[in-house]
Coordinates of C-alpha atoms in Angstrom, one line a residue:
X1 CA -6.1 -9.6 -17.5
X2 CA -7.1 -8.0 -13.8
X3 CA -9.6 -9.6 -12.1
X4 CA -12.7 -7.5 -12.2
X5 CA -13.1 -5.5 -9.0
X6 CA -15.8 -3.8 -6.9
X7 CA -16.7 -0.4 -8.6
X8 CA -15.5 3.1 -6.9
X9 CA -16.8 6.7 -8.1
X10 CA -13.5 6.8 -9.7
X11 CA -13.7 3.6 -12.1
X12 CA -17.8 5.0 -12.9
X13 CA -16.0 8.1 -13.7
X14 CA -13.9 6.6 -15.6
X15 CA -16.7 4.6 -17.8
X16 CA -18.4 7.7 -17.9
X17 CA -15.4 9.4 -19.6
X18 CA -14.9 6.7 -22.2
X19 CA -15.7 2.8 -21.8
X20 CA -12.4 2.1 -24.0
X21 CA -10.3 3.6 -20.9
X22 CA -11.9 1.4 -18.5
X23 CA -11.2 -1.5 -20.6
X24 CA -7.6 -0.7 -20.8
X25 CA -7.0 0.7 -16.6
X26 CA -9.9 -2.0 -15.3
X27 CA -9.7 -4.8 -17.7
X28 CA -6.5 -5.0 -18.9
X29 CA -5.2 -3.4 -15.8
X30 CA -2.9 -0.7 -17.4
X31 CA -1.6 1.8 -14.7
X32 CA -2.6 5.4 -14.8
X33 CA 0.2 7.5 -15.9
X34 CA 2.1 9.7 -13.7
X35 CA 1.1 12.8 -13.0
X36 CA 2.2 15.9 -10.6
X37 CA -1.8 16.7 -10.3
X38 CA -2.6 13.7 -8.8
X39 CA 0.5 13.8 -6.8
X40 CA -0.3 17.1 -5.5
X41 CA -4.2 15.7 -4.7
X42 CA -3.0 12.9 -3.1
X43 CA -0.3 14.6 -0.8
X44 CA -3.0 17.5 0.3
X45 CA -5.3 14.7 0.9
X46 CA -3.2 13.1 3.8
X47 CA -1.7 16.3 5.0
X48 CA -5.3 17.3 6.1
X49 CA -5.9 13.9 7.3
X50 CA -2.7 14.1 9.5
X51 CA -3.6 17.3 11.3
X52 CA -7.2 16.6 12.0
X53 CA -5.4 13.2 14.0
X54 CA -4.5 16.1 17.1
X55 CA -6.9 16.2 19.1
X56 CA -6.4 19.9 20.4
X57 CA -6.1 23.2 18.5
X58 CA -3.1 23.6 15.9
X59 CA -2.5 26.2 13.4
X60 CA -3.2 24.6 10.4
X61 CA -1.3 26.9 8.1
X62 CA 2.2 25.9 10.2
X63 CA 1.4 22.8 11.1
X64 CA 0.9 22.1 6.9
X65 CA 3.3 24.3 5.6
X66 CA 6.4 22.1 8.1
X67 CA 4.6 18.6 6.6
X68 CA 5.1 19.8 3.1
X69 CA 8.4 21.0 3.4
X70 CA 9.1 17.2 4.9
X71 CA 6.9 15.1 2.5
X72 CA 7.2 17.0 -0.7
X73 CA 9.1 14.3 -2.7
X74 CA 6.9 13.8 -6.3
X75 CA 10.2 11.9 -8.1
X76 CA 9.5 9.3 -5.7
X77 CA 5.8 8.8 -7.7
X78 CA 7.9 9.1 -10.9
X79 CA 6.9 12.4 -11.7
X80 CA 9.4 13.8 -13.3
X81 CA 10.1 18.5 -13.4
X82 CA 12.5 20.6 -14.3
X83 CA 13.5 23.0 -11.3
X84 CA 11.0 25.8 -12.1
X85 CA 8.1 23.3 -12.7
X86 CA 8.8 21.9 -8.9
X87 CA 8.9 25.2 -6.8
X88 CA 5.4 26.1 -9.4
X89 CA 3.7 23.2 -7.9
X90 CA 5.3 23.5 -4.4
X91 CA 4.1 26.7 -4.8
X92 CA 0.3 25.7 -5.7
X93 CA 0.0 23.0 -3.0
X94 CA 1.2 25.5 -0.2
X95 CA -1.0 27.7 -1.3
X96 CA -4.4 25.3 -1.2
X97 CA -2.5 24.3 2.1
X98 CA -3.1 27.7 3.6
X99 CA -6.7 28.5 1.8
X100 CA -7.6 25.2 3.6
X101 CA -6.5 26.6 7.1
X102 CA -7.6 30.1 6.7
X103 CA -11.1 28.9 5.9
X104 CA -10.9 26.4 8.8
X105 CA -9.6 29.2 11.6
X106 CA -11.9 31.4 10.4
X107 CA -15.0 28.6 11.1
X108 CA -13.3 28.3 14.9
X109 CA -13.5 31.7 15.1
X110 CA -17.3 32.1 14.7
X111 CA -18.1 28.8 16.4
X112 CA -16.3 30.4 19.6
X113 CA -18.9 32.9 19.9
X114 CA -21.3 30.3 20.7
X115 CA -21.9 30.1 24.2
X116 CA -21.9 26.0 24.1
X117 CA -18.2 26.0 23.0
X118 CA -15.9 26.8 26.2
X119 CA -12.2 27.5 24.2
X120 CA -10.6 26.6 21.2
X121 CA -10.0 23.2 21.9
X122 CA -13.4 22.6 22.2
X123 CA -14.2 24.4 19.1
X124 CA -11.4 22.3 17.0
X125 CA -13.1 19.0 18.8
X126 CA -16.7 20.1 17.3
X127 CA -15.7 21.2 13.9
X128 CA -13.1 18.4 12.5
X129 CA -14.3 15.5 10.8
X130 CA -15.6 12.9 12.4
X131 CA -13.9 10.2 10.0
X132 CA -11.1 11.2 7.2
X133 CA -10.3 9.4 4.2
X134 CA -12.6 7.0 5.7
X135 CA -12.6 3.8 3.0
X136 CA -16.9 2.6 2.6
X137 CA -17.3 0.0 0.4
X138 CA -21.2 -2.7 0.3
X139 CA -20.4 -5.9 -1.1
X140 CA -24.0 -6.6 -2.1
X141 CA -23.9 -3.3 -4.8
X142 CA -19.7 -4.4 -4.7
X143 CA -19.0 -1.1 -4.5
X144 CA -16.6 1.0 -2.7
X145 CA -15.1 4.2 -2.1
X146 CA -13.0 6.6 0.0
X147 CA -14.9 9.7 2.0
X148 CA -12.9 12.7 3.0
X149 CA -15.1 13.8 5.4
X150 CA -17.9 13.0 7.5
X151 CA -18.8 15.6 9.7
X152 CA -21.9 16.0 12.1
X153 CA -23.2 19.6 13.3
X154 CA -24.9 20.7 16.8
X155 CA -28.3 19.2 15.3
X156 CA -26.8 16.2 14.3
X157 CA -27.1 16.5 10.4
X158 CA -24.8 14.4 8.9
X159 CA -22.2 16.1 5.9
X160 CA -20.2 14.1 3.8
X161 CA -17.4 16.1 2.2
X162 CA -14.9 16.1 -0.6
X163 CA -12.0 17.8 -0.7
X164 CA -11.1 19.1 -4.5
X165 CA -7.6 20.3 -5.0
X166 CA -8.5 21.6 -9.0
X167 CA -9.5 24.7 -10.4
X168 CA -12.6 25.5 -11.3
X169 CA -14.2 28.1 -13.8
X170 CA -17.9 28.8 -12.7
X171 CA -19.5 28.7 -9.9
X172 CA -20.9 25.1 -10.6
X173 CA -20.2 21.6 -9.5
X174 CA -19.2 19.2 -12.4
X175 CA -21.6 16.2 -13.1
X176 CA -18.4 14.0 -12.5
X177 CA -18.0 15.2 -9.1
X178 CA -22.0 15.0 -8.5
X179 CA -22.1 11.6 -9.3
X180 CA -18.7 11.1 -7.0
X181 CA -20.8 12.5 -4.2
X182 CA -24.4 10.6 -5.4
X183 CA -21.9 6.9 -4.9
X184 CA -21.1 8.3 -1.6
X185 CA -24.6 9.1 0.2
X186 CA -25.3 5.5 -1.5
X187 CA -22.9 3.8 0.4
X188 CA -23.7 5.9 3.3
X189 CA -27.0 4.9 3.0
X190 CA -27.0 1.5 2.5
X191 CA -24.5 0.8 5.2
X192 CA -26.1 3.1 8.0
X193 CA -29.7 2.6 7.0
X194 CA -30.7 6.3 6.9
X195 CA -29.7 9.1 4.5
X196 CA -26.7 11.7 5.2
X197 CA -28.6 15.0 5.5
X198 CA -25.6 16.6 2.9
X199 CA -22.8 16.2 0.6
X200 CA -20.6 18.4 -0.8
X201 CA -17.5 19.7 -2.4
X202 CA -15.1 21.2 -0.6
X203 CA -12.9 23.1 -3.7
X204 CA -9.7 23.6 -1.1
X205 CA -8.0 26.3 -3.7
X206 CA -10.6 28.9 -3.0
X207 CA -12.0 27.9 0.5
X208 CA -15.8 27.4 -0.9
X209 CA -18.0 24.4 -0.4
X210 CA -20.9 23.8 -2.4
X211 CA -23.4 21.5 -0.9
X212 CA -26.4 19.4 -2.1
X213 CA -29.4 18.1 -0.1
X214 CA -29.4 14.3 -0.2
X215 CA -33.1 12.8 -1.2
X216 CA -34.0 9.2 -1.3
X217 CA -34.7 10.1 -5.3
X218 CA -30.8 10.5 -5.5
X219 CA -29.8 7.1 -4.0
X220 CA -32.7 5.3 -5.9
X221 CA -31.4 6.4 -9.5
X222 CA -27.7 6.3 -8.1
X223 CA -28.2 2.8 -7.0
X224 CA -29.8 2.2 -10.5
X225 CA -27.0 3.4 -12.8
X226 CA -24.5 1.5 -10.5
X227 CA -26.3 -1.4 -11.5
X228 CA -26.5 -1.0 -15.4
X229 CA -22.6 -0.6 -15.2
X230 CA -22.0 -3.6 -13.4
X231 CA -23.6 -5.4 -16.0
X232 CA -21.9 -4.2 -18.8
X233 CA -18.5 -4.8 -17.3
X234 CA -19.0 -8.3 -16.8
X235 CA -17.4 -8.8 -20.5
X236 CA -14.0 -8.7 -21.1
X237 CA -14.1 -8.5 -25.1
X238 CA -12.9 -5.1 -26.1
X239 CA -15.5 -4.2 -28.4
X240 CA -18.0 -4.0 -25.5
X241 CA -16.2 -1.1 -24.3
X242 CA -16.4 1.5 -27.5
X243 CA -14.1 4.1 -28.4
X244 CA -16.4 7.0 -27.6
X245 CA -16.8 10.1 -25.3
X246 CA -14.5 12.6 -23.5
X247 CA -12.2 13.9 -26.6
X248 CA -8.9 13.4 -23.8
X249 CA -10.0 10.4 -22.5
X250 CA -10.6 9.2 -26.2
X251 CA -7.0 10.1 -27.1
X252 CA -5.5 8.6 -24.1
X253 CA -6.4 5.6 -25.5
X254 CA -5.3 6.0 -28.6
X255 CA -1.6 6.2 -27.4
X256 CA -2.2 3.2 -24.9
X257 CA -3.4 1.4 -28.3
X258 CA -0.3 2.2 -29.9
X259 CA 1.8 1.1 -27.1
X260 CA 0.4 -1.9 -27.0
X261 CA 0.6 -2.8 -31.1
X262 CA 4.4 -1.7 -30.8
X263 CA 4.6 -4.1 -27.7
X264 CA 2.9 -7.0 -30.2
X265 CA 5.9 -6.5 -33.2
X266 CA 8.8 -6.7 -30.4

């Protein structure tokens, strides 16, 4: 069995989804299986990260579309397409690549009317993240997690981002990626000992953000269902962690179950 680890939004997510799947990936410590959408994610993810490392204007949309011409490799995560499947998703992700740069140039653009900002430079300098894929963890609530985006404005608010490479169908924030961004002003919080002003999603495909006031209400109960979590994954007998909840998650485990009684007769 895996030692038990710190919790992460992902892994409460995961709980939240069905318990039985966090007893198989957490407990058990059977890998997630490969997939081109998390692949895609995770490959957006650092080419963002990459150009926001220059320190003077770049066009996003070129500088992107030459790193994913470079890095695009998903056989090497063991995801396995036909041909047509692989220039569809190349497809997709060059298309969130350039959303993502349009809605960025276009933020420089109105920034530069501001008498305060002398060129571009200065306006690339003011709007890109102060961290990226910044890693935030509190061993006292043993907790961690990885922030996107932490970006100040000219009155010194504090914004903590995530970026969301997946489609959405209304114009709503999922209660998944609410609590994602709830763990995150938590961590902020108890690490810098005052609240982030905001947090927010950043849904890449269609340039929008959506962004939510942090209160000290939100980190009291997020700190609070944190800790009834911890406590129920202190067991590592199975039927602590019941078969219940998101109908995919639920059948996911059905097929890990029958892997692993096949496993047991070899």
């Amino acid at each position: 069995m895996e030692e038990i680890k710190m919790l992460s939004p992902s892994r409460i997510n995961v709980w939240f989804k069905c318990p039985r799947l966090y007893y198989y990936r957490y407990i058990l410590g059977i890998p997630t299986e490969p997939s081109i959408h998390l692949y895609k994610g995770s490959l957006v993810h650092s080419i963002i990260e990459n150009v926001f490392k220059n320190n003077k204007w770049v066009d996003i949309k070129k500088h992107a579309s030459q790193a994913l011409k470079k890095e695009w490799k998903p056989s090497n995560d063991r995801v396995i397409l036909t041909e047509l499947e692989d220039k569809q998703h190349y497809k997709d992700t060059e298309a969130i690549l350039k959303s993502f740069g349009t809605m960025f140039q276009a933020k420089i653009d109105i920034v530069l009317q501001d008498e305060r900002i002398r060129d571009k430079n200065h306006a690339w300098n003011t709007l890109k993240p102060r961290l990226s894929e910044h890693e935030i963890s509190n061993d006292e609530l043993q907790l961690k997690g990885i922030i996107d985006s932490i970006e100040t404005d000219f009155d010194g608010r504090t914004f903590i981002i995530d970026y969301k490479t997946s489609k959405k169908y209304q114009n709503m924030v999922s209660e998944e990626y609410v609590r994602q961004l709830s763990i995150y002003a938590l961590l902020y919080a108890e690490n810098n000992k005052k609240l982030p002003d905001y947090v927010g999603i950043n849904y890449l495909r269609y340039g929008e953000v959506y962004m939510f006031p942090v209160t000290q209400t939100m980190i009291d109960q997020t700190k609070q269902l944190v800790q009834n979590i911890q406590n129920k994954i202190t067991s590592t007998n199975i039927d602590d962690y019941p078969l219940i909840g998101d109908k995919y998650a639920v059948e996911e485990c059905k097929q890990i179950q029958k892997r692993l009684d096949i496993n047991l007769t070899l």
